[in-house]
């Protein structure tokens, strides 16, 4: 299955991506995670991307597209993948279509996680991420049993720099202006499936898997 997840910041793309990718046996490719790994690794790409991420803006397309092209060429992506956070505007979607045309393997489906903006603000303000294993927690909705420590691996939890209120506002504007048009783009291509992403994490996972199963090879 070649799958794209779309939805506003905080919709639960990263949370659901873990379960969906495991269910269908495909690698999860998150451009946000790759950028953050480069930021913490102090690479040149990380230094460049951090300026845009901290402002809540998109990293320039040519940088992001090249990074995704390289990642999709890795052997584990040959039989399918889940893209989380890419494409993020219509230009990136067109580049992705071009890359997949070259490989003769078009996207199977695009899953849109629908949530209102009030809910995403709550989800982002309480989000905490594990420094060691990357697992995403929420102080209120999915709290770790000991504050500040990951239950899965004992790693330290941190709040993302771009989850500050001013940056969240800008990310939501960027979503509305640049990313939301992808919904119509993929609807016109007849690839879009939307689910309600409100409610318990397990219920959303169940809805996602039910919606995607008809597209599995
Ligand atoms: P990225 O990392 O992709 O951020 P995002 O799209 O803003 O999405 P988030 O990671 O904030 O949210 P999510 O939907 O994954 O939600 P999560 O599962 O964590 O991108 C960051 C930056 O990188 C961008 O701003 C940009 O600068 C750059 N970038 C990335 N890709 C790019 C691209 N293609 N082009 C250009 N630039 C790019 O959930 C949120 C919280 O809610 C968590 O605490 C979670 O525990 C909780 N939660 C999840 N589900 C539920 C539920 N059902 N009920 C209650 N709480 C829930
Ligand atoms: Zn952890």
PDB file of N, CA and C in Angstrom, residues 148-208:
ATOM      1  N   UNK A 148       6.865  13.429  32.812  1.00  0.00           N
ATOM      2  CA  UNK A 148       8.199  13.738  32.289  1.00  0.00           C
ATOM      3  C   UNK A 148       9.010  12.543  31.815  1.00  0.00           C
ATOM      4  N   UNK A 149       8.484  11.307  32.007  1.00  0.00           N
ATOM      5  CA  UNK A 149       9.253  10.116  31.598  1.00  0.00           C
ATOM      6  C   UNK A 149       8.384   9.205  30.728  1.00  0.00           C
ATOM      7  N   UNK A 150       8.983   8.662  29.663  1.00  0.00           N
ATOM      8  CA  UNK A 150       8.263   7.793  28.726  1.00  0.00           C
ATOM      9  C   UNK A 150       8.038   6.404  29.339  1.00  0.00           C
ATOM     10  N   UNK A 151       6.785   5.922  29.342  1.00  0.00           N
ATOM     11  CA  UNK A 151       6.480   4.583  29.861  1.00  0.00           C
ATOM     12  C   UNK A 151       7.073   3.480  28.990  1.00  0.00           C
ATOM     13  N   UNK A 152       7.245   3.777  27.713  1.00  0.00           N
ATOM     14  CA  UNK A 152       7.708   2.722  26.798  1.00  0.00           C
ATOM     15  C   UNK A 152       9.190   2.439  26.971  1.00  0.00           C
ATOM     16  N   UNK A 153       9.997   3.497  27.219  1.00  0.00           N
ATOM     17  CA  UNK A 153      11.452   3.287  27.183  1.00  0.00           C
ATOM     18  C   UNK A 153      12.198   4.015  28.295  1.00  0.00           C
ATOM     19  N   UNK A 154      11.489   4.783  29.133  1.00  0.00           N
ATOM     20  CA  UNK A 154      12.183   5.501  30.215  1.00  0.00           C
ATOM     21  C   UNK A 154      12.840   6.798  29.760  1.00  0.00           C
ATOM     22  N   UNK A 155      12.689   7.133  28.470  1.00  0.00           N
ATOM     23  CA  UNK A 155      13.325   8.362  27.941  1.00  0.00           C
ATOM     24  C   UNK A 155      12.672   9.623  28.491  1.00  0.00           C
ATOM     25  N   UNK A 156      13.405  10.744  28.332  1.00  0.00           N
ATOM     26  CA  UNK A 156      12.908  12.037  28.814  1.00  0.00           C
ATOM     27  C   UNK A 156      11.908  12.613  27.807  1.00  0.00           C
ATOM     28  N   UNK A 157      10.834  13.222  28.317  1.00  0.00           N
ATOM     29  CA  UNK A 157       9.833  13.821  27.427  1.00  0.00           C
ATOM     30  C   UNK A 157      10.124  15.309  27.241  1.00  0.00           C
ATOM     31  N   UNK A 158       9.828  15.828  26.047  1.00  0.00           N
ATOM     32  CA  UNK A 158      10.032  17.260  25.804  1.00  0.00           C
ATOM     33  C   UNK A 158       8.859  17.831  25.025  1.00  0.00           C
ATOM     34  N   UNK A 159       8.733  19.158  25.094  1.00  0.00           N
ATOM     35  CA  UNK A 159       7.705  19.849  24.316  1.00  0.00           C
ATOM     36  C   UNK A 159       8.357  20.412  23.057  1.00  0.00           C
ATOM     37  N   UNK A 160       7.758  20.163  21.909  1.00  0.00           N
ATOM     38  CA  UNK A 160       8.337  20.671  20.661  1.00  0.00           C
ATOM     39  C   UNK A 160       8.366  22.193  20.649  1.00  0.00           C
ATOM     40  N   UNK A 161       9.472  22.763  20.113  1.00  0.00           N
ATOM     41  CA  UNK A 161       9.600  24.233  20.041  1.00  0.00           C
ATOM     42  C   UNK A 161       8.435  24.838  19.266  1.00  0.00           C
ATOM     43  N   UNK A 162       7.957  24.121  18.242  1.00  0.00           N
ATOM     44  CA  UNK A 162       6.900  24.720  17.402  1.00  0.00           C
ATOM     45  C   UNK A 162       5.504  24.509  17.998  1.00  0.00           C
ATOM     46  N   UNK A 163       5.413  23.997  19.223  1.00  0.00           N
ATOM     47  CA  UNK A 163       4.106  23.898  19.894  1.00  0.00           C
ATOM     48  C   UNK A 163       3.834  25.099  20.802  1.00  0.00           C
ATOM     49  N   UNK A 164       4.662  26.145  20.734  1.00  0.00           N
ATOM     50  CA  UNK A 164       4.355  27.392  21.449  1.00  0.00           C
ATOM     51  C   UNK A 164       3.140  28.034  20.763  1.00  0.00           C
ATOM     52  N   UNK A 165       2.252  28.706  21.560  1.00  0.00           N
ATOM     53  CA  UNK A 165       0.988  29.203  20.999  1.00  0.00           C
ATOM     54  C   UNK A 165       1.133  30.055  19.726  1.00  0.00           C
ATOM     55  N   UNK A 166       2.121  30.970  19.672  1.00  0.00           N
ATOM     56  CA  UNK A 166       2.263  31.830  18.488  1.00  0.00           C
ATOM     57  C   UNK A 166       2.595  31.011  17.245  1.00  0.00           C
ATOM     58  N   UNK A 167       3.458  30.025  17.423  1.00  0.00           N
ATOM     59  CA  UNK A 167       3.855  29.178  16.287  1.00  0.00           C
ATOM     60  C   UNK A 167       2.699  28.278  15.853  1.00  0.00           C
ATOM     61  N   UNK A 168       1.928  27.804  16.820  1.00  0.00           N
ATOM     62  CA  UNK A 168       0.768  26.964  16.482  1.00  0.00           C
ATOM     63  C   UNK A 168      -0.198  27.758  15.611  1.00  0.00           C
ATOM     64  N   UNK A 169      -0.428  29.031  15.987  1.00  0.00           N
ATOM     65  CA  UNK A 169      -1.348  29.859  15.171  1.00  0.00           C
ATOM     66  C   UNK A 169      -0.856  29.943  13.735  1.00  0.00           C
ATOM     67  N   UNK A 170       0.444  30.190  13.580  1.00  0.00           N
ATOM     68  CA  UNK A 170       1.017  30.310  12.229  1.00  0.00           C
ATOM     69  C   UNK A 170       0.911  28.966  11.477  1.00  0.00           C
ATOM     70  N   UNK A 171       1.158  27.855  12.164  1.00  0.00           N
ATOM     71  CA  UNK A 171       1.061  26.536  11.495  1.00  0.00           C
ATOM     72  C   UNK A 171      -0.361  26.287  11.007  1.00  0.00           C
ATOM     73  N   UNK A 172      -1.345  26.723  11.802  1.00  0.00           N
ATOM     74  CA  UNK A 172      -2.737  26.525  11.375  1.00  0.00           C
ATOM     75  C   UNK A 172      -3.071  27.394  10.158  1.00  0.00           C
ATOM     76  N   UNK A 173      -2.503  28.608  10.111  1.00  0.00           N
ATOM     77  CA  UNK A 173      -2.714  29.466   8.925  1.00  0.00           C
ATOM     78  C   UNK A 173      -2.083  28.831   7.691  1.00  0.00           C
ATOM     79  N   UNK A 174      -0.857  28.339   7.882  1.00  0.00           N
ATOM     80  CA  UNK A 174      -0.161  27.706   6.750  1.00  0.00           C
ATOM     81  C   UNK A 174      -0.942  26.482   6.277  1.00  0.00           C
ATOM     82  N   UNK A 175      -1.499  25.735   7.226  1.00  0.00           N
ATOM     83  CA  UNK A 175      -2.318  24.575   6.848  1.00  0.00           C
ATOM     84  C   UNK A 175      -3.501  25.030   5.989  1.00  0.00           C
ATOM     85  N   UNK A 176      -4.228  26.047   6.485  1.00  0.00           N
ATOM     86  CA  UNK A 176      -5.434  26.490   5.772  1.00  0.00           C
ATOM     87  C   UNK A 176      -5.088  27.012   4.376  1.00  0.00           C
ATOM     88  N   UNK A 177      -3.987  27.766   4.262  1.00  0.00           N
ATOM     89  CA  UNK A 177      -3.634  28.375   2.968  1.00  0.00           C
ATOM     90  C   UNK A 177      -3.020  27.370   1.992  1.00  0.00           C
ATOM     91  N   UNK A 178      -2.106  26.538   2.509  1.00  0.00           N
ATOM     92  CA  UNK A 178      -1.277  25.762   1.586  1.00  0.00           C
ATOM     93  C   UNK A 178      -1.607  24.274   1.560  1.00  0.00           C
ATOM     94  N   UNK A 179      -2.012  23.718   2.708  1.00  0.00           N
ATOM     95  CA  UNK A 179      -2.188  22.262   2.766  1.00  0.00           C
ATOM     96  C   UNK A 179      -3.633  21.839   2.514  1.00  0.00           C
ATOM     97  N   UNK A 180      -4.595  22.607   3.053  1.00  0.00           N
ATOM     98  CA  UNK A 180      -6.002  22.216   2.867  1.00  0.00           C
ATOM     99  C   UNK A 180      -6.380  22.056   1.381  1.00  0.00           C
ATOM    100  N   UNK A 181      -5.816  22.866   0.444  1.00  0.00           N
ATOM    101  CA  UNK A 181      -6.166  22.644  -0.975  1.00  0.00           C
ATOM    102  C   UNK A 181      -5.835  21.236  -1.494  1.00  0.00           C
ATOM    103  N   UNK A 182      -4.977  20.505  -0.766  1.00  0.00           N
ATOM    104  CA  UNK A 182      -4.672  19.125  -1.182  1.00  0.00           C
ATOM    105  C   UNK A 182      -5.904  18.224  -1.115  1.00  0.00           C
ATOM    106  N   UNK A 183      -6.826  18.584  -0.226  1.00  0.00           N
ATOM    107  CA  UNK A 183      -8.021  17.741  -0.049  1.00  0.00           C
ATOM    108  C   UNK A 183      -8.782  17.691  -1.386  1.00  0.00           C
ATOM    109  N   UNK A 184      -8.990  18.871  -1.988  1.00  0.00           N
ATOM    110  CA  UNK A 184      -9.690  18.902  -3.277  1.00  0.00           C
ATOM    111  C   UNK A 184      -8.845  18.274  -4.382  1.00  0.00           C
ATOM    112  N   UNK A 185      -7.538  18.529  -4.300  1.00  0.00           N
ATOM    113  CA  UNK A 185      -6.630  17.961  -5.310  1.00  0.00           C
ATOM    114  C   UNK A 185      -6.794  16.437  -5.353  1.00  0.00           C
ATOM    115  N   UNK A 186      -6.757  15.792  -4.186  1.00  0.00           N
ATOM    116  CA  UNK A 186      -6.850  14.331  -4.157  1.00  0.00           C
ATOM    117  C   UNK A 186      -8.287  13.844  -4.352  1.00  0.00           C
ATOM    118  N   UNK A 187      -9.251  14.689  -3.961  1.00  0.00           N
ATOM    119  CA  UNK A 187     -10.645  14.292  -4.226  1.00  0.00           C
ATOM    120  C   UNK A 187     -10.864  14.242  -5.743  1.00  0.00           C
ATOM    121  N   UNK A 188     -10.311  15.240  -6.449  1.00  0.00           N
ATOM    122  CA  UNK A 188     -10.442  15.254  -7.912  1.00  0.00           C
ATOM    123  C   UNK A 188      -9.746  14.068  -8.556  1.00  0.00           C
ATOM    124  N   UNK A 189      -8.678  13.593  -7.920  1.00  0.00           N
ATOM    125  CA  UNK A 189      -7.981  12.404  -8.455  1.00  0.00           C
ATOM    126  C   UNK A 189      -8.683  11.114  -8.029  1.00  0.00           C
ATOM    127  N   UNK A 190      -9.743  11.244  -7.229  1.00  0.00           N
ATOM    128  CA  UNK A 190     -10.488  10.087  -6.731  1.00  0.00           C
ATOM    129  C   UNK A 190      -9.646   9.180  -5.828  1.00  0.00           C
ATOM    130  N   UNK A 191      -8.767   9.806  -5.050  1.00  0.00           N
ATOM    131  CA  UNK A 191      -7.933   9.010  -4.143  1.00  0.00           C
ATOM    132  C   UNK A 191      -8.252   9.271  -2.675  1.00  0.00           C
ATOM    133  N   UNK A 192      -9.163  10.229  -2.401  1.00  0.00           N
ATOM    134  CA  UNK A 192      -9.341  10.678  -1.022  1.00  0.00           C
ATOM    135  C   UNK A 192     -10.363   9.841  -0.253  1.00  0.00           C
ATOM    136  N   UNK A 193      -9.961   9.478   0.981  1.00  0.00           N
ATOM    137  CA  UNK A 193     -10.894   8.871   1.928  1.00  0.00           C
ATOM    138  C   UNK A 193     -10.774   9.679   3.212  1.00  0.00           C
ATOM    139  N   UNK A 194     -11.891  10.133   3.779  1.00  0.00           N
ATOM    140  CA  UNK A 194     -11.827  10.949   4.996  1.00  0.00           C
ATOM    141  C   UNK A 194     -12.465  10.196   6.146  1.00  0.00           C
ATOM    142  N   UNK A 195     -11.868  10.347   7.347  1.00  0.00           N
ATOM    143  CA  UNK A 195     -12.520   9.783   8.542  1.00  0.00           C
ATOM    144  C   UNK A 195     -12.585  10.855   9.624  1.00  0.00           C
ATOM    145  N   UNK A 196     -13.522  10.668  10.546  1.00  0.00           N
ATOM    146  CA  UNK A 196     -13.645  11.516  11.717  1.00  0.00           C
ATOM    147  C   UNK A 196     -12.508  11.129  12.672  1.00  0.00           C
ATOM    148  N   UNK A 197     -11.628  12.093  12.997  1.00  0.00           N
ATOM    149  CA  UNK A 197     -10.480  11.785  13.861  1.00  0.00           C
ATOM    150  C   UNK A 197     -10.691  12.265  15.294  1.00  0.00           C
ATOM    151  N   UNK A 198     -11.938  12.513  15.664  1.00  0.00           N
ATOM    152  CA  UNK A 198     -12.264  12.835  17.066  1.00  0.00           C
ATOM    153  C   UNK A 198     -12.557  11.540  17.797  1.00  0.00           C
ATOM    154  N   UNK A 199     -12.326  11.568  19.115  1.00  0.00           N
ATOM    155  CA  UNK A 199     -12.619  10.377  19.922  1.00  0.00           C
ATOM    156  C   UNK A 199     -11.329   9.694  20.357  1.00  0.00           C
ATOM    157  N   UNK A 200     -11.480   8.544  21.014  1.00  0.00           N
ATOM    158  CA  UNK A 200     -10.313   7.845  21.571  1.00  0.00           C
ATOM    159  C   UNK A 200      -9.367   7.391  20.452  1.00  0.00           C
ATOM    160  N   UNK A 201      -8.074   7.377  20.764  1.00  0.00           N
ATOM    161  CA  UNK A 201      -7.044   6.983  19.786  1.00  0.00           C
ATOM    162  C   UNK A 201      -7.383   5.623  19.160  1.00  0.00           C
ATOM    163  N   UNK A 202      -7.761   4.637  19.993  1.00  0.00           N
ATOM    164  CA  UNK A 202      -8.041   3.279  19.477  1.00  0.00           C
ATOM    165  C   UNK A 202      -9.233   3.289  18.520  1.00  0.00           C
ATOM    166  N   UNK A 203     -10.232   4.129  18.825  1.00  0.00           N
ATOM    167  CA  UNK A 203     -11.407   4.183  17.939  1.00  0.00           C
ATOM    168  C   UNK A 203     -11.032   4.780  16.584  1.00  0.00           C
ATOM    169  N   UNK A 204     -10.169   5.807  16.618  1.00  0.00           N
ATOM    170  CA  UNK A 204      -9.745   6.428  15.352  1.00  0.00           C
ATOM    171  C   UNK A 204      -8.920   5.410  14.550  1.00  0.00           C
ATOM    172  N   UNK A 205      -8.056   4.662  15.245  1.00  0.00           N
ATOM    173  CA  UNK A 205      -7.249   3.633  14.553  1.00  0.00           C
ATOM    174  C   UNK A 205      -8.169   2.617  13.870  1.00  0.00           C
ATOM    175  N   UNK A 206      -9.198   2.187  14.598  1.00  0.00           N
ATOM    176  CA  UNK A 206     -10.126   1.206  14.043  1.00  0.00           C
ATOM    177  C   UNK A 206     -10.813   1.749  12.776  1.00  0.00           C
ATOM    178  N   UNK A 207     -11.240   3.036  12.860  1.00  0.00           N
ATOM    179  CA  UNK A 207     -11.877   3.662  11.685  1.00  0.00           C
ATOM    180  C   UNK A 207     -10.893   3.743  10.516  1.00  0.00           C
ATOM    181  N   UNK A 208      -9.646   4.105  10.835  1.00  0.00           N
ATOM    182  CA  UNK A 208      -8.643   4.267   9.775  1.00  0.00           C
ATOM    183  C   UNK A 208      -8.389   2.925   9.081  1.00  0.00           C
TER     184      UNK A 208
END
